């Protein structure tokens, strides 16, 4: 009988601990929800990013710690994805970010088309950003070679659907570094490069004064044979092109 009693006491104790944990978790969630109701802006931001208010609150907490110092200005999906607590969380935030990026790009391109139409209507024949007619050198095999537009300049190779390419170009522009941009996969379409340049925030004035030139790649990247992921920033050192 004593053994049975001890087992029952242990069971009740375990059950009580489990119930206590559930009650505590429920209370914490209730407090969190109450706090969120007092912050309508936070609720709206959570809806905008298609995450729960609790997730947005965690994002704010993360950005107040080391993550905010390492990566200031990081968006909620990237921050939560980097600091994910499981593979499942990481996959979910990655999928949400891909979908968000697609919506953003679609909206920006739609506006860019409207902008181009307005510019063509108001200033017919005038382009906001001019594409450089760069000379094409020929190497063995007839491949286009890289021609410098100025001594010591950088050449930057980019492509569509490459957020890192946009970041790289923005950083170089903010440092006022002169560079020649080569767009891979443009298929000879000037407007395709022009739209990308505007989306990347390239200043028309920098193109006009040739601080930055915009060019079709035309096989130059493959001709360099450097390999690796894009973006690629290269510079001529002792007559040889090297990644920087």
Coordinates of C-alpha atoms in Angstrom, one line a residue:
X1 CA 0.0 0.0 0.0
X2 CA 2.9 2.4 0.8
X3 CA 4.4 1.7 -2.6
X4 CA 1.1 2.5 -4.3
X5 CA 0.8 5.7 -2.3
X6 CA 4.3 6.8 -3.2
X7 CA 3.6 6.2 -6.9
X8 CA 0.4 8.2 -6.7
X9 CA 2.2 11.1 -4.9
X10 CA 4.9 11.0 -7.5
X11 CA 2.3 11.0 -10.3
X12 CA 0.4 13.9 -8.8
X13 CA 3.7 15.8 -8.3
X14 CA 4.7 15.3 -11.9
X15 CA 1.2 16.2 -13.1
X16 CA 1.2 19.3 -10.9
X17 CA 4.6 20.4 -12.3
X18 CA 3.3 19.9 -15.8
X19 CA 0.1 21.8 -15.2
X20 CA 2.1 24.6 -13.4
X21 CA 4.4 24.9 -16.5
X22 CA 1.4 25.1 -18.8
X23 CA -0.3 27.7 -16.6
X24 CA 2.9 29.7 -16.5
X25 CA 3.3 29.6 -20.3
X26 CA -0.3 30.6 -20.8
X27 CA 0.2 33.5 -18.4
X28 CA 3.3 34.7 -20.2
X29 CA 1.5 34.4 -23.6
X30 CA -1.4 36.4 -22.2
X31 CA 0.9 39.1 -20.9
X32 CA 2.7 39.2 -24.2
X33 CA -0.6 39.5 -26.1
X34 CA -1.8 42.3 -23.7
X35 CA 1.5 44.2 -24.3
X36 CA 1.0 43.8 -28.0
X37 CA -2.5 45.2 -27.9
X38 CA -1.0 48.4 -26.4
X39 CA 1.3 48.7 -29.4
X40 CA -1.0 49.0 -32.6
X41 CA 2.1 50.0 -34.7
X42 CA 3.8 46.8 -33.8
X43 CA 0.7 44.8 -34.7
X44 CA 0.6 46.6 -38.1
X45 CA 4.3 45.9 -38.7
X46 CA 3.8 42.3 -37.9
X47 CA 0.9 42.1 -40.5
X48 CA 3.0 43.9 -43.1
X49 CA 5.7 41.2 -42.8
X50 CA 3.1 38.4 -42.5
X51 CA 4.4 37.2 -39.1
X52 CA 2.7 37.1 -35.7
X53 CA 3.0 40.0 -33.3
X54 CA 4.9 37.7 -31.0
X55 CA 7.5 37.1 -33.7
X56 CA 7.8 40.8 -34.4
X57 CA 8.3 41.4 -30.7
X58 CA 11.1 38.9 -30.7
X59 CA 12.6 40.7 -33.7
X60 CA 12.7 43.9 -31.8
X61 CA 14.3 42.2 -28.9
X62 CA 17.0 40.6 -31.2
X63 CA 17.8 44.0 -32.7
X64 CA 18.4 45.4 -29.2
X65 CA 21.1 42.8 -28.7
X66 CA 24.2 41.7 -30.5
X67 CA 22.3 41.1 -33.8
X68 CA 21.4 44.8 -33.9
X69 CA 25.0 45.8 -33.5
X70 CA 26.3 43.3 -36.1
X71 CA 23.6 44.0 -38.6
X72 CA 21.9 47.4 -38.0
X73 CA 18.8 48.0 -40.0
X74 CA 18.1 44.3 -40.7
X75 CA 14.6 43.5 -41.7
X76 CA 12.5 41.2 -39.5
X77 CA 12.5 38.1 -41.8
X78 CA 16.3 38.1 -42.2
X79 CA 16.9 38.7 -38.5
X80 CA 14.5 36.0 -37.4
X81 CA 15.9 33.7 -40.0
X82 CA 19.5 34.2 -39.0
X83 CA 18.6 33.8 -35.3
X84 CA 16.2 30.9 -36.0
X85 CA 15.9 28.3 -33.2
X86 CA 15.3 25.3 -35.5
X87 CA 15.7 24.2 -39.1
X88 CA 12.0 24.4 -39.5
X89 CA 11.9 28.1 -38.4
X90 CA 14.8 28.9 -40.7
X91 CA 13.1 27.3 -43.7
X92 CA 9.8 29.2 -42.9
X93 CA 11.5 32.6 -42.7
X94 CA 13.5 31.9 -45.9
X95 CA 10.3 31.1 -47.7
X96 CA 8.5 34.2 -46.3
X97 CA 11.5 36.3 -47.4
X98 CA 11.5 34.9 -50.9
X99 CA 7.8 35.6 -51.3
X100 CA 8.2 39.2 -49.8
X101 CA 11.1 39.9 -52.2
X102 CA 9.1 38.7 -55.1
X103 CA 6.2 41.1 -54.2
X104 CA 8.6 43.9 -53.6
X105 CA 10.3 43.5 -57.0
X106 CA 7.0 43.1 -58.8
X107 CA 5.8 46.4 -57.3
X108 CA 9.0 48.2 -58.1
X109 CA 9.1 47.0 -61.6
X110 CA 5.4 48.0 -62.1
X111 CA 6.3 51.5 -60.9
X112 CA 9.4 51.6 -63.0
X113 CA 7.4 50.8 -66.1
X114 CA 5.0 53.6 -65.2
X115 CA 7.9 55.9 -64.7
X116 CA 9.5 55.0 -68.0
X117 CA 6.2 55.6 -69.8
X118 CA 5.8 59.0 -68.1
X119 CA 9.4 60.0 -69.0
X120 CA 8.9 58.9 -72.6
X121 CA 5.6 60.9 -72.8
X122 CA 6.9 64.0 -71.2
X123 CA 10.5 63.9 -72.6
X124 CA 10.4 61.9 -75.8
X125 CA 13.7 60.6 -77.0
X126 CA 15.5 61.4 -73.7
X127 CA 16.7 58.5 -71.5
X128 CA 17.1 59.1 -67.8
X129 CA 20.1 56.8 -67.6
X130 CA 22.3 56.2 -70.6
X131 CA 24.0 52.9 -71.4
X132 CA 27.6 53.1 -72.3
X133 CA 28.6 52.0 -75.8
X134 CA 31.8 50.3 -74.6
X135 CA 34.4 49.2 -77.0
X136 CA 34.7 45.4 -77.5
X137 CA 38.1 44.0 -77.6
X138 CA 38.6 40.5 -79.1
X139 CA 40.7 37.8 -77.5
X140 CA 41.6 34.5 -79.0
X141 CA 38.5 32.6 -80.0
X142 CA 36.6 35.9 -80.7
X143 CA 35.4 36.4 -77.2
X144 CA 34.8 39.9 -75.9
X145 CA 37.5 41.1 -73.5
X146 CA 37.3 43.6 -70.7
X147 CA 38.3 47.1 -71.7
X148 CA 39.0 49.7 -68.9
X149 CA 37.2 53.0 -69.0
X150 CA 39.9 54.5 -66.8
X151 CA 43.1 53.7 -64.9
X152 CA 42.6 51.9 -61.6
X153 CA 38.8 51.5 -62.0
X154 CA 36.9 48.6 -60.7
X155 CA 34.7 46.4 -63.0
X156 CA 31.6 45.0 -61.3
X157 CA 29.7 42.1 -62.7
X158 CA 26.0 41.7 -61.7
X159 CA 22.9 39.9 -62.8
X160 CA 19.1 39.9 -62.2
X161 CA 17.6 38.4 -59.0
X162 CA 20.8 39.1 -57.1
X163 CA 20.2 41.1 -53.9
X164 CA 23.9 40.9 -53.0
X165 CA 24.6 42.6 -56.4
X166 CA 22.5 45.6 -55.5
X167 CA 24.1 45.8 -52.0
X168 CA 27.6 45.7 -53.6
X169 CA 26.8 48.5 -56.1
X170 CA 25.2 50.7 -53.4
X171 CA 28.2 50.3 -51.2
X172 CA 30.6 51.3 -53.9
X173 CA 28.5 54.2 -54.9
X174 CA 28.3 55.4 -51.3
X175 CA 32.1 55.3 -51.1
X176 CA 32.2 57.3 -54.3
X177 CA 34.2 54.6 -56.0
X178 CA 34.3 54.9 -59.8
X179 CA 33.4 51.6 -61.5
X180 CA 32.2 50.0 -64.7
X181 CA 29.2 47.8 -64.3
X182 CA 28.7 44.8 -66.6
X183 CA 25.3 43.2 -66.6
X184 CA 25.2 39.5 -67.3
X185 CA 22.3 38.1 -69.2
X186 CA 21.0 41.5 -70.5
X187 CA 20.5 40.0 -74.0
X188 CA 21.4 43.3 -75.5
X189 CA 18.4 45.0 -73.9
X190 CA 19.3 48.5 -72.7
X191 CA 16.1 49.0 -70.9
X192 CA 16.7 45.9 -68.8
X193 CA 20.0 47.4 -67.5
X194 CA 18.4 50.8 -67.1
X195 CA 15.6 49.4 -64.9
X196 CA 18.1 47.4 -62.8
X197 CA 20.3 50.5 -62.3
X198 CA 17.3 52.5 -61.1
X199 CA 16.2 49.8 -58.7
X200 CA 19.7 49.6 -57.4
X201 CA 19.7 53.3 -56.7
X202 CA 22.4 54.3 -59.2
X203 CA 22.4 58.1 -59.5
X204 CA 21.8 59.3 -63.1
X205 CA 24.4 62.1 -62.4
X206 CA 27.0 59.5 -61.7
X207 CA 26.3 57.8 -65.0
X208 CA 26.3 61.1 -66.9
X209 CA 29.7 62.2 -65.6
X210 CA 31.0 58.6 -66.1
X211 CA 31.7 58.0 -62.4
X212 CA 29.8 54.8 -63.2
X213 CA 29.3 53.2 -66.6
X214 CA 26.6 50.7 -67.5
X215 CA 27.5 48.0 -70.0
X216 CA 26.3 44.8 -71.5
X217 CA 28.5 41.9 -70.4
X218 CA 28.6 40.2 -73.8
X219 CA 30.6 37.3 -72.5
X220 CA 33.3 39.2 -70.7
X221 CA 32.8 37.5 -67.4
X222 CA 33.3 34.1 -68.9
X223 CA 36.3 35.4 -70.8
X224 CA 38.0 36.4 -67.5
X225 CA 37.8 32.8 -66.2
X226 CA 37.8 33.9 -62.6
X227 CA 34.8 31.9 -61.5
X228 CA 32.9 32.2 -58.2
X229 CA 29.5 33.7 -57.3
X230 CA 28.2 37.1 -58.3
X231 CA 28.5 39.9 -57.7
X232 CA 32.2 40.0 -58.7
X233 CA 34.3 43.1 -58.3
X234 CA 37.5 42.9 -60.2
X235 CA 40.5 45.1 -60.8
X236 CA 43.5 45.0 -63.1
X237 CA 46.7 44.4 -61.1
X238 CA 50.0 44.2 -63.0
X239 CA 48.1 43.5 -66.2
X240 CA 46.0 40.7 -64.7
X241 CA 42.3 40.9 -63.6
X242 CA 41.8 39.8 -60.0
X243 CA 38.8 39.6 -57.8
X244 CA 38.8 42.2 -55.0

